[in-house]
CSV table of C-alpha atoms and ligand atoms in Angstrom, one decimal:
chain,number,residue,atom,x,y,z
A,1,MET,CA,-71.3,-53.9,-23.6
A,2,VAL,CA,-68.3,-55.4,-21.8
A,3,GLU,CA,-68.7,-58.8,-20.3
A,4,ALA,CA,-66.6,-59.8,-17.1
A,5,THR,CA,-66.5,-63.4,-16.4
A,6,GLN,CA,-64.7,-65.6,-14.3
A,7,GLN,CA,-62.0,-68.4,-15.8
A,8,SER,CA,-59.6,-70.3,-13.2
A,9,GLY,CA,-60.3,-67.2,-11.0
A,10,VAL,CA,-59.2,-65.1,-13.4
A,11,GLY,CA,-60.7,-61.9,-14.9
A,12,MET,CA,-61.6,-62.2,-18.4
A,13,ILE,CA,-63.4,-59.7,-20.6
A,14,GLU,CA,-64.3,-60.6,-24.3
A,15,GLY,CA,-61.7,-63.3,-24.5
A,16,LEU,CA,-58.8,-60.9,-23.0
A,17,ASP,CA,-57.0,-62.3,-19.9
A,18,LEU,CA,-57.1,-59.6,-17.4
A,19,ASP,CA,-54.0,-61.4,-15.9
A,20,SER,CA,-52.0,-61.2,-18.9
A,21,PRO,CA,-49.3,-57.8,-19.0
A,22,ILE,CA,-50.8,-56.6,-22.2
A,23,ALA,CA,-53.9,-55.6,-19.9
A,24,GLY,CA,-52.2,-53.8,-17.7
A,25,ALA,CA,-49.1,-53.8,-15.5
A,26,LYS,CA,-48.6,-55.6,-12.5
A,27,PRO,CA,-45.7,-55.1,-10.3
A,28,THR,CA,-47.6,-57.4,-7.5
A,29,THR,CA,-50.4,-59.3,-6.8
A,30,SER,CA,-53.1,-59.3,-4.3
A,31,LEU,CA,-52.5,-60.1,-0.9
A,32,MET,CA,-55.6,-62.8,-1.2
A,33,ARG,CA,-53.8,-64.5,-3.7
A,34,ARG,CA,-50.7,-64.7,-2.0
A,35,ARG,CA,-53.0,-65.6,1.1
A,36,SER,CA,-51.1,-63.3,3.1
A,37,PRO,CA,-51.8,-62.7,6.8
A,38,LEU,CA,-52.4,-59.3,5.9
A,39,SER,CA,-55.4,-59.9,3.4
A,40,SER,CA,-57.6,-60.2,6.7
A,41,PRO,CA,-58.9,-56.6,7.4
A,42,GLN,CA,-58.9,-57.7,11.4
A,43,ALA,CA,-55.1,-58.5,10.9
A,44,GLN,CA,-54.4,-54.9,9.6
A,45,LEU,CA,-56.1,-53.1,12.3
A,46,ASP,CA,-54.3,-55.3,15.2
A,47,ARG,CA,-50.7,-54.6,13.3
A,48,LEU,CA,-51.6,-50.8,13.3
A,49,GLU,CA,-52.8,-50.9,16.9
A,50,SER,CA,-49.9,-52.9,18.2
A,51,LEU,CA,-47.3,-50.2,17.4
A,52,ASP,CA,-45.7,-48.4,20.3
A,53,LEU,CA,-46.8,-44.5,19.3
A,54,ALA,CA,-46.9,-43.6,23.0
A,55,HIS,CA,-43.6,-41.5,22.6
A,56,THR,CA,-45.4,-39.3,20.0
A,57,PRO,CA,-45.8,-35.9,21.6
A,58,GLN,CA,-49.8,-36.4,20.9
A,59,ALA,CA,-52.4,-38.8,21.9
A,60,SER,CA,-52.3,-41.6,19.1
A,61,ASP,CA,-55.5,-42.8,20.2
A,62,PHE,CA,-57.7,-41.1,16.8
A,63,LEU,CA,-60.8,-40.3,19.1
A,64,GLU,CA,-58.5,-38.9,22.2
A,65,ARG,CA,-56.9,-36.6,19.5
A,66,LEU,CA,-60.2,-35.5,17.6
A,67,ALA,CA,-61.7,-34.5,21.6
A,68,SER,CA,-58.6,-32.5,22.2
A,69,ALA,CA,-59.4,-30.9,19.0
A,70,GLY,CA,-62.8,-29.9,20.5
A,71,TRP,CA,-64.6,-32.8,18.5
A,72,GLU,CA,-66.3,-34.8,21.4
A,73,THR,CA,-67.9,-37.3,18.8
A,74,LEU,CA,-67.4,-37.5,14.9
A,75,ARG,CA,-70.9,-37.2,13.3
A,76,PRO,CA,-72.1,-37.2,9.8
A,77,ALA,CA,-73.3,-33.7,8.3
A,78,LYS,CA,-75.1,-33.4,5.5
A,79,LEU,CA,-74.8,-36.5,2.8
A,80,GLU,CA,-73.5,-35.1,-0.7
A,81,ILE,CA,-71.9,-37.7,-2.1
A,82,PHE,CA,-73.2,-41.1,-2.5
A,83,GLN,CA,-70.1,-43.7,-3.4
A,84,ILE,CA,-70.5,-47.2,-4.9
A,85,ASN,CA,-67.7,-49.5,-4.9
A,86,VAL,CA,-68.7,-52.0,-7.6
A,87,GLY,CA,-66.1,-54.5,-7.1
A,88,LYS,CA,-62.5,-55.3,-6.8
A,89,LEU,CA,-61.6,-56.5,-10.1
A,90,CYS,CA,-59.0,-54.6,-11.7
A,91,ASN,CA,-56.8,-54.7,-15.0
A,92,MET,CA,-53.6,-53.6,-12.7
A,93,ALA,CA,-52.1,-55.0,-9.6
A,94,CYS,CA,-50.2,-51.6,-8.0
A,95,ARG,CA,-48.0,-51.7,-5.0
A,96,HIS,CA,-49.9,-49.3,-2.7
A,97,CYS,CA,-53.7,-50.4,-3.7
A,98,HIS,CA,-55.6,-50.1,-0.3
A,99,VAL,CA,-58.5,-52.0,-2.2
A,100,ASP,CA,-56.1,-54.9,-2.6
A,101,ALA,CA,-57.5,-55.1,-6.3
A,102,GLY,CA,-56.4,-57.2,-8.8
A,103,PRO,CA,-57.3,-59.3,-12.1
A,104,ASP,CA,-57.6,-62.3,-9.5
A,105,ARG,CA,-60.6,-60.5,-7.6
A,106,HIS,CA,-63.6,-61.4,-9.0
A,107,GLU,CA,-66.1,-59.7,-6.1
A,108,MET,CA,-68.5,-57.6,-8.5
A,109,MET,CA,-71.4,-55.6,-7.7
A,110,ASP,CA,-74.5,-57.4,-9.1
A,111,ARG,CA,-77.5,-55.8,-10.8
A,112,ASP,CA,-80.0,-56.4,-7.9
A,113,THR,CA,-77.4,-54.5,-5.8
A,114,ILE,CA,-77.0,-51.7,-8.3
A,115,ASP,CA,-80.8,-51.1,-8.2
A,116,ALA,CA,-80.9,-51.1,-4.6
A,117,CYS,CA,-78.2,-48.5,-4.3
A,118,LEU,CA,-80.5,-46.5,-7.3
A,119,GLN,CA,-83.3,-46.7,-4.6
A,120,ALA,CA,-81.4,-45.8,-1.8
A,121,LEU,CA,-80.2,-42.7,-4.1
A,122,ASP,CA,-83.3,-41.8,-4.5
A,123,GLN,CA,-84.1,-41.3,-0.9
A,124,THR,CA,-81.0,-39.0,-0.5
A,125,GLU,CA,-80.4,-35.2,-1.7
A,126,ALA,CA,-76.9,-36.3,-2.9
A,127,HIS,CA,-75.7,-34.5,-5.7
A,128,THR,CA,-72.8,-36.3,-6.9
A,129,VAL,CA,-72.4,-40.4,-7.4
A,130,ASP,CA,-68.7,-41.6,-7.0
A,131,ILE,CA,-68.2,-44.5,-8.8
A,132,THR,CA,-65.2,-46.7,-7.8
A,133,GLY,CA,-63.5,-49.9,-7.9
A,134,GLY,CA,-61.3,-51.7,-8.6
A,135,ALA,CA,-61.3,-50.6,-12.5
A,136,PRO,CA,-65.3,-49.8,-12.1
A,137,GLU,CA,-65.5,-49.9,-16.0
A,138,LEU,CA,-65.1,-53.8,-15.7
A,139,ASN,CA,-68.5,-54.1,-13.8
A,140,PRO,CA,-70.5,-55.2,-16.6
A,141,HIS,CA,-73.4,-53.0,-15.1
A,142,PHE,CA,-71.2,-50.0,-15.2
A,143,ARG,CA,-72.9,-48.1,-18.0
A,144,TYR,CA,-76.1,-49.1,-16.9
A,145,LEU,CA,-75.4,-47.4,-13.3
A,146,VAL,CA,-74.1,-44.1,-15.0
A,147,ASP,CA,-76.9,-44.0,-17.2
A,148,GLN,CA,-79.2,-44.2,-14.2
A,149,CYS,CA,-77.6,-41.7,-12.1
A,150,VAL,CA,-77.2,-39.3,-15.0
A,151,SER,CA,-81.1,-39.7,-15.7
A,152,ARG,CA,-81.2,-38.8,-11.9
A,153,GLY,CA,-79.6,-35.1,-12.7
A,154,LYS,CA,-76.5,-36.5,-10.3
A,155,GLN,CA,-72.9,-35.2,-11.1
A,156,VAL,CA,-71.0,-39.0,-11.7
A,157,ILE,CA,-67.6,-39.5,-11.0
A,158,ASP,CA,-65.7,-42.3,-12.8
A,159,ARG,CA,-62.7,-43.4,-10.8
A,160,CYS,CA,-60.5,-44.4,-13.6
A,161,ASN,CA,-57.1,-45.7,-13.7
A,162,LEU,CA,-56.3,-44.6,-17.3
A,163,THR,CA,-54.9,-47.9,-18.4
A,164,VAL,CA,-58.0,-50.0,-18.4
A,165,LEU,CA,-59.3,-47.1,-21.6
A,166,LEU,CA,-56.9,-48.9,-23.7
A,167,LEU,CA,-58.4,-52.4,-23.3
A,168,PRO,CA,-60.2,-53.5,-26.9
A,169,PRO,CA,-64.0,-53.0,-25.4
A,170,MET,CA,-63.2,-49.8,-23.6
A,171,GLN,CA,-62.3,-48.1,-27.1
A,172,ASP,CA,-65.6,-46.2,-27.1
A,173,LEU,CA,-65.4,-45.3,-23.6
A,174,PRO,CA,-64.1,-41.9,-23.4
A,175,GLU,CA,-66.4,-40.6,-25.9
A,176,TRP,CA,-69.4,-42.0,-24.2
A,177,LEU,CA,-68.5,-41.0,-20.7
A,178,ALA,CA,-67.9,-37.5,-22.5
A,179,GLU,CA,-71.4,-37.6,-24.0
A,180,ARG,CA,-73.0,-37.9,-20.5
A,181,GLY,CA,-70.9,-35.4,-18.7
A,182,VAL,CA,-69.3,-37.7,-16.3
A,183,GLU,CA,-66.3,-36.6,-14.6
A,184,VAL,CA,-63.5,-38.7,-14.8
A,185,VAL,CA,-60.8,-38.8,-12.0
A,186,CYS,CA,-57.8,-40.7,-13.0
A,187,SER,CA,-55.0,-41.8,-10.9
A,188,LEU,CA,-51.2,-41.1,-11.8
A,189,PRO,CA,-48.7,-41.2,-9.0
A,190,HIS,CA,-46.4,-38.9,-10.9
A,191,TYR,CA,-46.2,-36.9,-14.0
A,192,ARG,CA,-42.5,-37.9,-14.7
A,193,LYS,CA,-42.3,-42.0,-16.2
A,194,PHE,CA,-40.2,-43.4,-13.5
A,195,ASN,CA,-42.1,-42.4,-10.3
A,196,THR,CA,-45.4,-43.5,-11.9
A,197,ASP,CA,-43.8,-47.0,-13.2
A,198,ALA,CA,-41.7,-47.9,-10.0
A,199,GLN,CA,-45.4,-47.7,-8.0
A,200,ARG,CA,-47.9,-48.9,-10.7
A,201,GLY,CA,-45.5,-51.0,-12.9
A,202,GLU,CA,-43.7,-50.8,-16.2
A,203,GLY,CA,-45.3,-49.4,-19.0
A,204,THR,CA,-47.8,-47.8,-17.2
A,205,PHE,CA,-46.8,-44.2,-17.9
A,206,GLU,CA,-46.8,-44.7,-21.5
A,207,LYS,CA,-50.4,-46.1,-21.4
A,208,SER,CA,-51.7,-43.6,-19.1
A,209,ILE,CA,-50.7,-40.7,-21.7
A,210,GLU,CA,-52.1,-42.6,-24.4
A,211,ALA,CA,-55.3,-42.7,-22.4
A,212,MET,CA,-55.0,-38.9,-21.7
A,213,ARG,CA,-54.8,-38.3,-25.2
A,214,ARG,CA,-58.1,-40.4,-26.0
A,215,LEU,CA,-59.7,-38.4,-23.2
A,216,ASN,CA,-58.4,-34.7,-24.5
A,217,ALA,CA,-59.7,-35.7,-28.1
A,218,VAL,CA,-63.1,-35.7,-26.8
A,219,GLY,CA,-62.9,-32.8,-25.0
A,220,TYR,CA,-61.8,-33.8,-21.6
A,221,GLY,CA,-59.4,-31.7,-19.8
A,222,LYS,CA,-60.1,-28.4,-21.6
A,223,GLY,CA,-61.7,-26.2,-19.3
A,224,ASP,CA,-65.2,-27.7,-20.0
A,225,PRO,CA,-67.2,-28.2,-16.8
A,226,GLN,CA,-68.9,-31.2,-18.8
A,227,ARG,CA,-65.8,-32.7,-19.7
A,228,ARG,CA,-63.9,-32.6,-16.5
A,229,LEU,CA,-60.4,-34.7,-16.4
A,230,THR,CA,-59.3,-34.6,-13.0
A,231,LEU,CA,-55.9,-36.3,-11.9
A,232,MET,CA,-55.2,-37.9,-8.5
A,233,SER,CA,-52.0,-38.4,-7.0
A,234,ASN,CA,-50.6,-40.2,-3.9
A,235,PRO,CA,-47.0,-40.2,-2.6
A,236,VAL,CA,-44.6,-42.7,-4.4
A,237,GLY,CA,-42.9,-43.4,-0.6
A,238,ALA,CA,-43.8,-43.1,3.1
A,239,PHE,CA,-44.4,-39.1,3.2
A,240,LEU,CA,-47.1,-37.1,3.0
A,241,ALA,CA,-48.8,-35.5,0.3
A,242,SER,CA,-48.2,-31.5,-0.1
A,243,GLY,CA,-48.6,-28.8,-2.3
A,244,GLN,CA,-51.6,-29.7,-4.1
A,245,SER,CA,-52.2,-26.2,-6.4
A,246,LYS,CA,-48.3,-25.6,-6.7
A,247,MET,CA,-48.3,-29.1,-7.9
A,248,GLU,CA,-51.0,-28.7,-9.9
A,249,GLN,CA,-49.4,-26.2,-12.0
A,250,GLU,CA,-46.0,-28.0,-12.2
A,251,TRP,CA,-48.3,-31.1,-13.6
A,252,GLN,CA,-50.0,-29.0,-15.9
A,253,ALA,CA,-46.8,-27.4,-17.5
A,254,GLY,CA,-44.9,-30.7,-17.4
A,255,LEU,CA,-47.7,-32.6,-18.9
A,256,MET,CA,-48.3,-30.5,-21.7
A,257,LYS,CA,-44.5,-29.3,-22.6
A,258,ASN,CA,-43.4,-33.3,-22.6
A,259,PHE,CA,-46.3,-34.9,-24.3
A,260,GLY,CA,-49.1,-32.4,-25.0
A,261,VAL,CA,-51.6,-33.6,-22.8
A,262,SER,CA,-53.9,-31.6,-20.6
A,263,PHE,CA,-56.0,-32.1,-17.8
A,264,ASP,CA,-58.4,-29.6,-15.4
A,265,ARG,CA,-57.4,-30.2,-11.9
A,266,LEU,CA,-55.1,-32.1,-9.8
A,267,ILE,CA,-56.1,-33.6,-6.2
A,268,THR,CA,-53.5,-35.3,-3.8
A,269,LEU,CA,-54.1,-38.3,-1.4
A,270,ASN,CA,-52.4,-39.4,1.3
A,271,ASN,CA,-51.4,-43.2,1.1
A,272,MET,CA,-53.6,-45.0,3.9
A,273,PRO,CA,-51.7,-47.4,6.0
A,274,ILE,CA,-53.9,-50.2,4.8
A,275,SER,CA,-54.0,-53.1,2.6
A,276,ARG,CA,-51.1,-53.2,0.1
A,277,PHE,CA,-49.3,-50.2,1.3
A,278,LEU,CA,-49.2,-51.4,4.8
A,279,GLU,CA,-47.4,-54.4,3.6
A,280,TRP,CA,-45.2,-52.2,1.7
A,281,LEU,CA,-44.6,-50.1,4.8
A,282,GLU,CA,-43.7,-53.1,6.7
A,283,GLN,CA,-41.4,-54.7,4.2
A,284,SER,CA,-39.2,-51.6,3.9
A,285,GLY,CA,-39.3,-51.0,7.3
A,286,ASN,CA,-41.1,-47.6,7.3
A,287,LEU,CA,-44.3,-48.9,9.2
A,288,GLN,CA,-43.6,-47.2,12.8
A,289,THR,CA,-42.2,-43.8,11.3
A,290,TYR,CA,-45.0,-43.3,8.5
A,291,MET,CA,-47.3,-43.7,11.8
A,292,GLU,CA,-45.5,-41.5,13.6
A,293,LEU,CA,-45.6,-39.0,11.1
A,294,LEU,CA,-49.3,-39.5,10.8
A,295,VAL,CA,-50.0,-38.6,14.3
A,296,ARG,CA,-47.3,-35.8,14.6
A,297,SER,CA,-49.4,-34.3,11.4
A,298,PHE,CA,-52.5,-34.0,12.9
A,299,ASN,CA,-54.1,-30.8,11.7
A,300,PRO,CA,-57.4,-30.0,13.7
A,301,ALA,CA,-58.5,-27.8,10.8
A,302,THR,CA,-59.0,-31.2,8.5
A,303,VAL,CA,-62.0,-32.6,10.8
A,304,SER,CA,-64.8,-30.8,9.6
A,305,GLY,CA,-64.0,-31.6,6.0
A,306,LEU,CA,-63.4,-35.4,6.7
A,307,MET,CA,-65.0,-37.1,3.3
A,308,CYS,CA,-66.9,-39.6,6.0
A,309,ARG,CA,-69.0,-36.7,7.4
A,310,ASN,CA,-70.4,-36.0,3.8
A,311,THR,CA,-70.2,-39.1,2.0
A,312,LEU,CA,-71.4,-42.5,2.7
A,313,SER,CA,-69.9,-46.0,0.7
A,314,VAL,CA,-71.5,-48.8,-0.3
A,315,SER,CA,-69.7,-52.0,-1.1
A,316,TRP,CA,-69.9,-54.5,-4.1
A,317,ASP,CA,-72.2,-56.4,-1.8
A,318,GLY,CA,-74.3,-53.7,-0.6
A,319,ARG,CA,-73.1,-53.3,2.8
A,320,LEU,CA,-72.7,-49.9,4.1
A,321,PHE,CA,-69.7,-47.9,5.5
A,322,ASP,CA,-68.4,-44.5,6.4
A,323,CYS,CA,-66.0,-44.4,3.6
A,324,ASP,CA,-64.1,-46.5,1.4
A,325,PHE,CA,-61.0,-47.0,3.6
A,326,ASN,CA,-63.3,-48.4,6.4
A,327,GLN,CA,-65.0,-50.7,3.7
A,328,MET,CA,-61.5,-52.2,3.3
A,329,LEU,CA,-60.8,-52.6,6.9
A,330,ASP,CA,-64.6,-54.5,6.8
A,331,LEU,CA,-65.4,-51.7,9.9
A,332,GLU,CA,-69.4,-51.3,8.8
A,333,ILE,CA,-71.4,-48.2,9.8
A,334,GLN,CA,-72.6,-48.0,13.6
A,335,GLN,CA,-76.4,-48.6,14.2
A,336,PRO,CA,-77.5,-45.7,16.5
A,337,THR,CA,-77.8,-47.2,20.1
A,338,GLY,CA,-81.4,-48.1,20.5
A,339,ALA,CA,-82.3,-48.1,16.8
A,340,THR,CA,-84.9,-50.5,15.1
A,341,GLY,CA,-86.0,-51.6,11.9
A,342,ALA,CA,-84.6,-51.0,8.8
A,343,THR,CA,-80.7,-50.9,9.1
A,344,GLY,CA,-80.9,-50.4,12.9
A,345,ALA,CA,-82.4,-53.9,14.0
A,346,THR,CA,-79.9,-55.4,16.6
A,347,GLY,CA,-77.4,-57.8,14.8
A,348,GLU,CA,-78.5,-56.9,11.6
A,349,ARG,CA,-75.5,-56.0,9.0
A,350,PRO,CA,-76.4,-52.7,7.6
A,351,HIS,CA,-77.3,-53.0,3.9
A,352,VAL,CA,-78.6,-50.7,1.0
A,353,ARG,CA,-81.5,-52.4,0.4
A,354,ASP,CA,-82.6,-51.4,4.0
A,355,PHE,CA,-81.5,-47.9,3.6
A,356,ASN,CA,-82.8,-45.5,5.8
A,357,PRO,CA,-81.3,-41.6,5.8
A,358,LYS,CA,-82.9,-40.6,9.2
A,359,LEU,CA,-81.2,-43.4,11.1
A,360,LEU,CA,-77.8,-43.2,8.9
A,361,ALA,CA,-77.9,-39.2,9.9
A,362,GLN,CA,-78.0,-40.3,13.8
A,363,ARG,CA,-75.0,-42.7,13.8
A,364,HIS,CA,-71.3,-42.2,14.9
A,365,ILE,CA,-68.7,-42.5,12.3
A,366,VAL,CA,-66.3,-45.5,13.3
A,367,THR,CA,-62.7,-44.8,13.6
A,368,ALA,CA,-59.3,-46.3,14.5
A,369,ARG,CA,-55.5,-45.6,13.7
A,370,HIS,CA,-55.8,-45.5,10.3
A,371,CYS,CA,-58.0,-42.3,10.5
A,372,PHE,CA,-54.6,-40.2,11.0
A,373,GLY,CA,-54.0,-40.6,6.9
A,374,CYS,CA,-57.0,-38.4,6.7
A,375,THR,CA,-56.2,-35.7,9.2
A,376,ALA,CA,-52.2,-35.6,8.4
A,377,GLY,CA,-50.8,-32.5,6.9
A,378,ALA,CA,-53.4,-30.6,4.4
A,379,GLY,CA,-55.9,-33.4,5.2
A,380,SER,CA,-56.9,-36.1,2.7
A,381,SER,CA,-60.0,-37.4,1.0
A,382,CYS,CA,-61.4,-38.7,-2.3
A,383,GLY,CA,-61.7,-35.4,-2.9
A,384,GLY,CA,-58.0,-34.5,-2.7
A,385,ALA,CA,-56.3,-32.1,0.1
A,386,ILE,CA,-58.8,-31.0,2.7
A,387,GLU,CA,-57.4,-27.8,3.7
A,388,GLN,CA,-56.5,-25.3,0.7
B,401,SF4,S1,-54.5,-48.9,-7.2
B,401,SF4,FE1,-56.5,-48.4,-8.6
B,401,SF4,S2,-55.4,-49.5,-10.3
B,401,SF4,FE2,-54.1,-49.9,-9.0
B,401,SF4,S3,-54.8,-52.0,-8.2
B,401,SF4,FE3,-55.8,-50.8,-7.0
B,401,SF4,S4,-57.5,-50.3,-7.9
B,401,SF4,FE4,-56.2,-51.1,-9.6
B,402,SF4,S1,-60.7,-43.4,7.4
B,402,SF4,FE1,-61.0,-41.0,7.0
B,402,SF4,S2,-62.9,-40.7,6.0
B,402,SF4,FE2,-62.7,-42.8,6.8
B,402,SF4,S3,-63.5,-42.7,9.1
B,402,SF4,FE3,-61.4,-42.5,9.0
B,402,SF4,S4,-61.4,-40.1,9.2
B,402,SF4,FE4,-63.0,-40.6,8.2
């Protein structure tokens, strides 16, 4: 069992300082650590709203854009995926991170909140539990949560950064996950070293390949549905993800030929203009053009498949959100008008311990300008491109 503790504000696991380069590359530090103004979610929202997008040919108000595509309102469909963000602690500090995760972020879901999540899960028909972070494996209750979900017959996803699997307390984790049939969804910006290290830091690519080898060795990435290894890629720059299926073939061939490693599928995601990617856009002078690109690339065919329609997101402290991006922007779910009682009382902050699936099904999804990141091009969600 991994024990994560705090020491001088820095994450430690079993004597290993997560802040050290050995634990993982850190091309930057968290906005929070730097006391950047953009560490405030409201400041991020204000920055996006302050952009003048009036000259883009289409409406730059997301709700107006939805309405023009025939969606007068954005409402949830059937809840299929219960996503739990178990904390912001991470052994890395990538430039594009939308969570502002890092070794200095000690926000971590505790056991009581995990149990409240499980009780909420039992009230739903969600078939999948998607466990994310930070590096979710660093939460000391990660294995408990996985076991509980598996025993309930749920499909479980571990959103893994690959390098975490090389930490000494994680040596047994690939086999442990394989025994439970957990799908491992691993972030890797590119199948070439240069692009990956540019975004995630020097040495990340080699560590990622070594972690893939360990996953392959226990049966992941070889076509077994009980050992599914998914790679997740996002563009290294201010452009949209593209051509998921074509990229998948290219990556499979490239990784096998050059490194002898395999995976089952590739999903591509657009970078959301929030948190550290927002900072990067601003510093590199790309913010205005990237937002224009997102607005111009609005694709009405992606709306029905937006992840906020079939997913609910729970934060480390048990609050409820329409998606992980809204969670990072502190845009909590909206209570249905006039609702009272659990998760409905006026002024009450929606919390997983008050979970009420009927009320949640009636809500309107909270949107803002960042949502254009999900509807641009082929669309983008935690499951990859929306339009295949
Ligand atoms: S992008 Fe992933 S691996 Fe990188 S700092 Fe954020 S949570 Fe950690
Ligand atoms: S960010 Fe994307 S998933 Fe989240 S509410 Fe907006 S459109 Fe939906």
